Short mmCIF file of C-alpha atoms in Angstrom, two decimals:
data_model
loop_
_atom_site.label_atom_id
_atom_site.label_comp_id
_atom_site.label_asym_id
_atom_site.label_seq_id
_atom_site.Cartn_x
_atom_site.Cartn_y
_atom_site.Cartn_z
CA MET V 1 3.69 48.39 -6.74
CA ALA V 2 0.61 46.43 -5.33
CA GLN V 3 -1.49 44.89 -7.98
CA LYS V 4 -5.29 45.74 -8.53
CA GLY V 5 -8.41 44.44 -7.92
CA TYR V 6 -11.38 45.51 -7.90
CA VAL V 7 -15.24 44.07 -5.77
CA GLU V 8 -18.20 43.56 -6.57
CA ILE V 9 -21.47 43.59 -3.98
CA ALA V 10 -24.68 41.89 -4.01
CA ILE V 11 -26.65 44.91 -1.94
CA GLU V 12 -29.69 42.66 -1.99
CA VAL V 13 -27.35 39.67 -0.08
CA CYS V 14 -25.61 41.89 2.11
CA LYS V 15 -26.34 42.09 5.82
CA GLY V 16 -24.04 44.45 6.83
CA CYS V 17 -22.40 42.60 9.45
CA ASN V 18 -19.28 44.77 8.96
CA LEU V 19 -16.62 42.23 8.73
CA CYS V 20 -14.85 42.54 5.66
CA VAL V 21 -14.41 46.36 6.52
CA ILE V 22 -12.77 45.64 9.61
CA HIS V 23 -11.22 42.57 7.75
CA CYS V 24 -9.52 45.40 4.63
CA PRO V 25 -6.01 45.50 4.64
CA THR V 26 -5.89 48.67 2.25
CA GLU V 27 -9.15 49.97 4.98
CA CYS V 28 -10.75 50.18 0.73
CA LEU V 29 -14.16 49.42 1.80
CA ALA V 30 -16.97 51.15 4.28
CA LEU V 31 -20.75 50.81 5.10
CA ASN V 32 -23.05 52.21 3.17
CA THR V 33 -24.20 54.02 6.25
CA SER V 34 -26.75 56.33 4.08
CA ASP V 35 -28.83 54.42 2.50
CA THR V 36 -29.99 50.44 2.68
CA ASN V 37 -31.59 47.57 0.77
CA SER V 38 -34.86 46.05 0.65
CA TYR V 39 -34.36 44.33 4.18
CA GLY V 40 -33.79 47.57 5.90
CA LEU V 41 -29.87 46.79 6.10
CA HIS V 42 -26.50 49.44 5.51
CA TYR V 43 -24.99 47.63 2.72
CA SER V 44 -20.55 46.71 2.02
CA THR V 45 -19.04 49.62 -1.28
CA LEU V 46 -16.19 49.76 -1.87
CA ALA V 47 -15.73 53.41 -1.21
CA LYS V 48 -12.42 53.44 -2.48
CA PRO V 49 -11.60 51.14 -5.56
CA GLU V 50 -8.25 52.76 -6.57
CA ASP V 51 -7.45 51.13 -3.19
CA CYS V 52 -8.40 47.38 -3.71
CA ILE V 53 -5.20 44.72 -4.25
CA GLY V 54 -8.22 41.89 -4.72
CA CYS V 55 -6.24 39.79 -2.49
CA ALA V 56 -10.05 38.43 -1.55
CA ASN V 57 -10.02 38.44 2.38
CA CYS V 58 -13.15 39.88 2.66
CA ALA V 59 -14.42 36.88 0.28
CA VAL V 60 -13.47 34.07 3.22
CA MET V 61 -14.85 36.82 5.70
CA CYS V 62 -18.08 37.29 4.32
CA PRO V 63 -20.73 34.87 5.93
CA ASP V 64 -23.51 35.93 2.67
CA ALA V 65 -20.68 34.97 0.07
CA ALA V 66 -22.18 38.96 -1.45
CA ILE V 67 -18.97 39.30 -2.99
CA THR V 68 -17.00 38.21 -5.99
CA VAL V 69 -13.17 39.42 -6.10
CA TYR V 70 -11.45 40.30 -9.58
CA ARG V 71 -7.72 41.13 -10.22
CA GLU V 72 -5.99 42.69 -12.12
CA LYS V 73 -4.43 40.09 -14.99
CA LYS V 74 -0.39 39.87 -14.62
CA GLU V 75 1.29 40.49 -17.61
CA LYS V 76 4.50 37.80 -17.89
CA ARG V 77 6.65 39.39 -18.47
CA PRO V 78 10.14 37.92 -20.51
CA ASN V 79 12.63 35.43 -18.50
CA PRO V 80 15.44 37.02 -18.23
CA ARG V 81 17.59 33.71 -18.30
CA LYS V 82 15.87 32.08 -20.93
CA GLY V 83 16.50 34.87 -23.20
CA GLY V 84 18.83 33.47 -26.23
CA ASN V 85 20.11 36.87 -27.46
CA SER V 86 19.91 39.16 -24.58
CA GLY V 87 23.70 37.60 -23.29
CA MET T 1 -15.65 42.52 -16.19
CA LYS T 2 -13.82 44.87 -16.61
CA GLU T 3 -11.41 44.13 -19.30
CA GLY T 4 -7.91 43.34 -17.78
CA TYR T 5 -9.33 41.27 -14.94
CA GLU T 6 -9.38 38.20 -14.22
CA LEU T 7 -11.98 36.02 -11.44
CA ILE T 8 -10.45 35.90 -8.21
CA TYR T 9 -13.63 34.76 -6.08
CA LYS T 10 -17.56 33.87 -6.39
CA ARG T 11 -20.45 32.75 -4.38
CA PRO T 12 -19.79 28.93 -4.86
CA GLY T 13 -22.67 27.49 -7.49
CA THR T 14 -23.64 25.15 -5.34
CA LEU T 15 -24.88 27.28 -2.93
CA THR T 16 -28.75 28.15 -3.56
CA ASP T 17 -29.99 31.88 -4.15
CA ARG T 18 -31.80 31.77 -1.84
CA ARG T 19 -30.57 34.50 1.18
CA MET T 20 -29.75 33.24 4.62
CA SER T 21 -32.03 33.67 7.17
CA TYR T 22 -28.54 34.01 10.00
CA CYS T 23 -27.52 37.06 11.63
CA PRO T 24 -24.92 39.41 10.51
CA GLY T 25 -21.81 38.54 10.50
CA CYS T 26 -22.38 34.43 12.22
CA PHE T 27 -20.71 31.85 10.98
CA HIS T 28 -22.91 29.43 10.08
CA SER T 29 -23.12 30.94 7.07
CA THR T 30 -19.62 31.05 6.70
CA ILE T 31 -19.52 27.90 7.31
CA HIS T 32 -22.48 27.01 4.92
CA LYS T 33 -20.60 28.01 2.36
CA PHE T 34 -17.06 26.55 2.44
CA MET T 35 -18.52 23.83 2.84
CA MET T 36 -20.25 24.01 -0.57
CA GLU T 37 -17.41 26.61 -2.68
CA ILE T 38 -15.19 23.05 -0.55
CA VAL T 39 -18.01 20.15 -3.11
CA GLU T 40 -17.63 22.74 -5.80
CA GLU T 41 -13.51 22.29 -5.91
CA MET T 42 -13.73 18.64 -5.49
CA ASP T 43 -17.13 18.10 -7.90
CA ILE T 44 -19.08 15.87 -4.91
CA GLN T 45 -22.12 17.18 -5.94
CA ASP T 46 -23.45 14.89 -6.83
CA LYS T 47 -22.60 12.81 -4.52
CA THR T 48 -22.83 14.25 -1.36
CA VAL T 49 -25.10 13.95 1.81
CA GLY T 50 -25.75 16.30 4.20
CA VAL T 51 -27.65 15.94 7.36
CA CYS T 52 -29.38 18.96 8.82
CA PRO T 53 -29.76 19.48 12.47
CA VAL T 54 -32.48 21.70 14.81
CA GLY T 55 -30.71 24.61 15.69
CA CYS T 56 -30.26 28.06 13.55
CA SER T 57 -29.29 25.26 11.15
CA VAL T 58 -33.24 23.73 10.61
CA PHE T 59 -33.16 25.71 7.15
CA ALA T 60 -29.91 24.93 5.66
CA TYR T 61 -31.53 22.21 3.31
CA HIS T 62 -33.14 25.34 1.62
CA TYR T 63 -29.55 26.96 1.41
CA LEU T 64 -27.61 24.24 0.47
CA ASP T 65 -27.62 22.81 -3.08
CA ILE T 66 -27.04 18.82 -2.46
CA ASP T 67 -28.67 16.28 -1.56
CA MET T 68 -30.19 17.05 2.72
CA GLN T 69 -32.14 14.74 5.29
CA GLU T 70 -33.45 15.86 8.09
CA ALA T 71 -33.01 14.56 11.65
CA ALA T 72 -34.74 14.44 15.34
CA HIS T 73 -33.41 16.75 17.57
CA GLY T 74 -29.77 15.52 18.57
CA ARG T 75 -30.02 12.00 16.33
CA ALA T 76 -28.20 13.84 13.16
CA ALA T 77 -25.05 11.44 13.54
CA ALA T 78 -27.66 8.25 14.33
CA VAL T 79 -29.76 8.86 10.44
CA ALA T 80 -25.60 10.17 8.83
CA THR T 81 -24.74 6.29 10.25
CA GLY T 82 -27.45 4.99 8.13
CA ILE T 83 -27.03 6.64 5.19
CA LYS T 84 -23.11 5.57 5.23
CA ARG T 85 -24.10 2.27 5.83
CA VAL T 86 -27.09 1.63 2.72
CA LEU T 87 -24.65 4.28 1.11
CA PRO T 88 -21.28 3.87 1.22
CA ASP T 89 -19.86 5.36 -2.01
CA ARG T 90 -21.35 8.80 -0.59
CA ILE T 91 -19.82 11.33 0.94
CA VAL T 92 -21.63 11.67 4.56
CA PHE T 93 -21.90 15.11 6.57
CA SER T 94 -23.56 15.93 10.08
CA TYR T 95 -24.44 19.51 10.58
CA GLN T 96 -24.89 20.39 14.13
CA GLY T 97 -24.48 22.76 16.52
CA ASP T 98 -23.75 23.22 20.45
CA GLY T 99 -27.44 22.19 21.85
CA ASP T 100 -27.68 19.40 19.15
CA LEU T 101 -24.53 17.90 19.87
CA ALA T 102 -23.45 18.08 22.99
CA ALA T 103 -26.20 18.48 24.90
CA ILE T 104 -30.08 16.49 23.60
CA GLY T 105 -28.22 14.36 20.83
CA THR T 106 -24.56 13.49 24.01
CA ALA T 107 -25.13 9.50 23.18
CA GLU T 108 -25.55 9.13 19.44
CA THR T 109 -22.66 10.76 18.53
CA LEU T 110 -20.46 9.80 21.07
CA HIS T 111 -22.05 5.29 20.39
CA ALA T 112 -21.31 6.65 16.47
CA CYS T 113 -18.18 7.91 16.71
CA ASN T 114 -16.66 4.29 18.91
CA ARG T 115 -17.79 2.42 16.62
CA GLY T 116 -15.49 4.92 13.82
CA GLU T 117 -18.28 5.50 11.61
CA ASN T 118 -17.55 6.88 8.67
CA PHE T 119 -18.93 10.36 8.06
CA THR T 120 -18.18 13.60 9.13
CA PHE T 121 -19.38 15.75 12.00
CA ILE T 122 -19.78 19.93 11.95
CA PHE T 123 -19.90 21.14 14.61
CA ILE T 124 -20.36 24.68 15.77
CA ASN T 125 -20.48 25.26 18.86
CA ASN T 126 -21.34 29.50 20.07
CA GLY T 127 -21.78 28.09 23.71
CA ILE T 128 -25.10 29.13 23.97
CA TYR T 129 -29.15 27.85 22.18
CA GLY T 130 -28.74 31.04 19.74
CA MET T 131 -33.02 29.63 18.46
CA THR T 132 -34.95 29.59 21.59
CA GLY T 133 -33.16 32.72 22.57
CA GLY T 134 -29.48 32.33 24.17
CA GLN T 135 -30.35 30.12 26.92
CA MET T 136 -27.30 28.05 28.84
CA ALA T 137 -26.29 25.62 26.86
CA PRO T 138 -23.52 22.21 27.52
CA THR T 139 -20.82 25.02 26.49
CA THR T 140 -21.59 27.78 27.41
CA LEU T 141 -18.17 29.28 29.14
CA ASP T 142 -18.22 29.95 33.25
CA GLY T 143 -19.39 33.11 34.37
CA GLN T 144 -20.65 34.11 30.70
CA ILE T 145 -24.19 35.95 30.82
CA THR T 146 -27.42 33.58 29.70
CA SER T 147 -31.01 33.85 29.07
CA THR T 148 -30.87 31.59 32.12
CA CYS T 149 -27.87 32.98 33.89
CA PRO T 150 -27.94 35.58 34.31
CA TYR T 151 -25.93 35.86 36.87
CA GLY T 152 -23.32 34.49 34.73
CA ARG T 153 -22.57 29.89 34.27
CA ASP T 154 -21.78 28.36 38.43
CA VAL T 155 -19.49 25.43 37.23
CA ASP T 156 -20.36 24.67 40.47
CA THR T 157 -23.98 24.08 40.71
CA ALA T 158 -23.95 23.41 36.38
CA GLY T 159 -20.41 22.01 35.62
CA MET T 160 -17.92 22.47 32.98
CA PRO T 161 -18.52 23.64 29.54
CA LEU T 162 -17.87 20.66 27.22
CA LYS T 163 -14.66 20.37 25.27
CA MET T 164 -16.11 17.72 22.79
CA ALA T 165 -13.56 17.38 20.39
CA GLU T 166 -10.74 16.83 23.40
CA ILE T 167 -13.10 14.60 24.82
CA ILE T 168 -14.07 12.84 20.82
CA SER T 169 -9.94 12.56 19.92
CA THR T 170 -9.45 9.68 22.58
CA PHE T 171 -11.08 7.77 20.57
CA GLU T 172 -9.49 5.13 18.98
CA LYS T 173 -12.15 4.78 15.76
CA VAL T 174 -11.83 8.37 15.05
CA ALA T 175 -10.11 10.14 12.20
CA TYR T 176 -9.37 13.32 12.10
CA VAL T 177 -10.63 15.82 14.94
CA GLU T 178 -9.17 19.36 15.00
CA ARG T 179 -11.28 22.46 15.92
CA VAL T 180 -10.83 25.81 14.03
CA SER T 181 -12.95 29.17 13.98
CA CYS T 182 -13.42 31.81 11.07
CA ASN T 183 -12.32 34.76 13.21
CA THR T 184 -9.41 35.81 10.47
CA PRO T 185 -9.06 35.78 7.45
CA ALA T 186 -6.39 34.18 7.94
CA ASN T 187 -8.64 30.66 10.56
CA ALA T 188 -11.52 30.83 8.15
CA ARG T 189 -9.02 29.91 5.36
CA LYS T 190 -7.80 27.52 7.74
CA ALA T 191 -11.09 26.25 9.07
CA LYS T 192 -11.78 25.52 4.66
CA ARG T 193 -8.98 23.50 3.88
CA ALA T 194 -10.20 21.39 7.24
CA ILE T 195 -13.51 20.77 6.01
CA LYS T 196 -11.37 19.56 2.94
CA LYS T 197 -9.58 17.23 4.87
CA ALA T 198 -12.21 15.52 6.87
CA PHE T 199 -14.10 15.00 3.68
CA GLU T 200 -10.64 13.31 1.98
CA TYR T 201 -10.25 11.41 5.32
CA GLN T 202 -13.55 10.32 4.70
CA MET T 203 -13.91 9.45 0.92
CA GLU T 204 -10.21 7.34 1.73
CA GLY T 205 -12.62 5.33 4.62
CA LEU T 206 -10.56 6.26 7.51
CA GLY T 207 -13.05 6.00 9.67
CA THR T 208 -14.87 9.97 11.66
CA THR T 209 -13.46 13.38 10.85
CA PHE T 210 -14.99 15.81 13.45
CA ILE T 211 -14.77 19.46 12.69
CA GLU T 212 -16.05 21.66 15.34
CA VAL T 213 -15.69 25.34 15.05
CA ALA T 214 -15.78 27.95 17.43
CA SER T 215 -18.60 30.22 15.95
CA ASN T 216 -20.09 33.68 17.47
CA CYS T 217 -23.36 34.36 18.36
CA PRO T 218 -23.84 37.77 18.01
CA SER T 219 -27.26 38.47 18.62
CA ASN T 220 -27.24 36.10 21.71
CA TRP T 221 -24.03 37.72 22.99
CA LYS T 222 -25.59 40.76 23.48
CA LEU T 223 -22.54 42.17 21.44
CA THR T 224 -22.20 43.41 17.41
CA PRO T 225 -20.33 40.98 15.57
CA GLU T 226 -16.88 42.74 15.07
CA GLU T 227 -17.42 43.03 18.81
CA SER T 228 -17.96 38.78 19.34
CA LEU T 229 -14.92 38.42 17.25
CA LYS T 230 -12.89 39.86 20.45
CA TRP T 231 -14.71 38.54 22.87
CA LEU T 232 -13.87 34.52 21.03
CA GLU T 233 -10.69 35.67 20.79
CA GLU T 234 -10.53 36.93 24.87
CA LYS T 235 -12.74 34.50 26.12
CA VAL T 236 -13.15 31.34 24.08
CA PHE T 237 -10.08 30.78 22.43
CA PRO T 238 -8.05 30.82 26.22
CA TYR T 239 -11.14 27.53 27.32
CA TYR T 240 -11.64 25.85 23.75
CA PRO T 241 -8.29 25.90 21.90
CA LEU T 242 -7.76 26.00 18.02
CA ASP T 243 -5.87 22.41 17.39
CA VAL T 244 -5.52 19.53 15.55
CA PHE T 245 -6.33 17.17 18.39
CA ARG T 246 -6.64 14.08 16.58
CA ASP T 247 -5.05 13.03 12.62
CA VAL T 248 -4.14 9.01 12.96
CA LYS T 249 -2.30 9.55 9.38
CA LYS T 250 0.26 11.63 12.04
CA LEU T 251 0.14 9.06 14.42
CA LYS T 252 0.69 5.88 11.80
CA LYS T 253 3.78 7.96 10.49
CA GLU T 254 5.01 8.17 14.17
CA GLU T 255 4.76 4.23 14.83
#
């Protein structure tokens, strides 16, 4: 199963260039066309939070460094080869 | 932060909180971000000195939280030479556009590279004079329409677009030359690696390092940021290929 993640977008920093939206592999980001920030620009939002995998492609592409990315911590599974009693 | 999650990426602390004045989707800000991420990763904020050009990035010193020096138009290479010679333990870079580095500053750039001055060039090539309203630059492509060539660049009278990375890669004392872009996440990550490599070569004292960024200019190309990426792939990359043109470490290995 794919990992889960989420992003936080600084609305006032975002300029609505759409580069994060077109490069999101799961298409979970979208430009909010019904609202603007104080500069009068549409801003990007996490439209489908359940689809985000925390790959940070949006953050790499964002020219204005408006995106912060978080990803679910990996659970450390016990290594079956090193387990003493299982064999 | 939600519980059970870890931070993957955040805005580098070496970038100031000031809002960048660049147009939406401009690669100037992307490269600013990458440079400051590298400065933060390598922990060289106190040792880095940048030289600003004249052009769109003239206010770069507002956004980069490091020591910066403004230079006269085209003379960033000469100013960076002086800074690096006086303070050889600092990491010095000149940040220039194509109107600055490839037009008015060609002499300074070529001679600094020929002398092998030990600093890094970050060259943003968008093929147009962005700040002054999209006039034809030496790097404008054949047939590209700008405000001073409304019928497209005529190479019979204006000459061929300058390939600065290829020209500079012919100098013996140049350590590293690469052309990068930021049109996809993969290329953007490569661009960051290239800039980091250039800084590392400079710290080792190998010679001049030169990173050319094939950039976009959505406002003056009269395209949306998304369309400008397609234009880059269709028109710019065939003439300005992305490649490593010179790497002294590889050359030494081959010998």
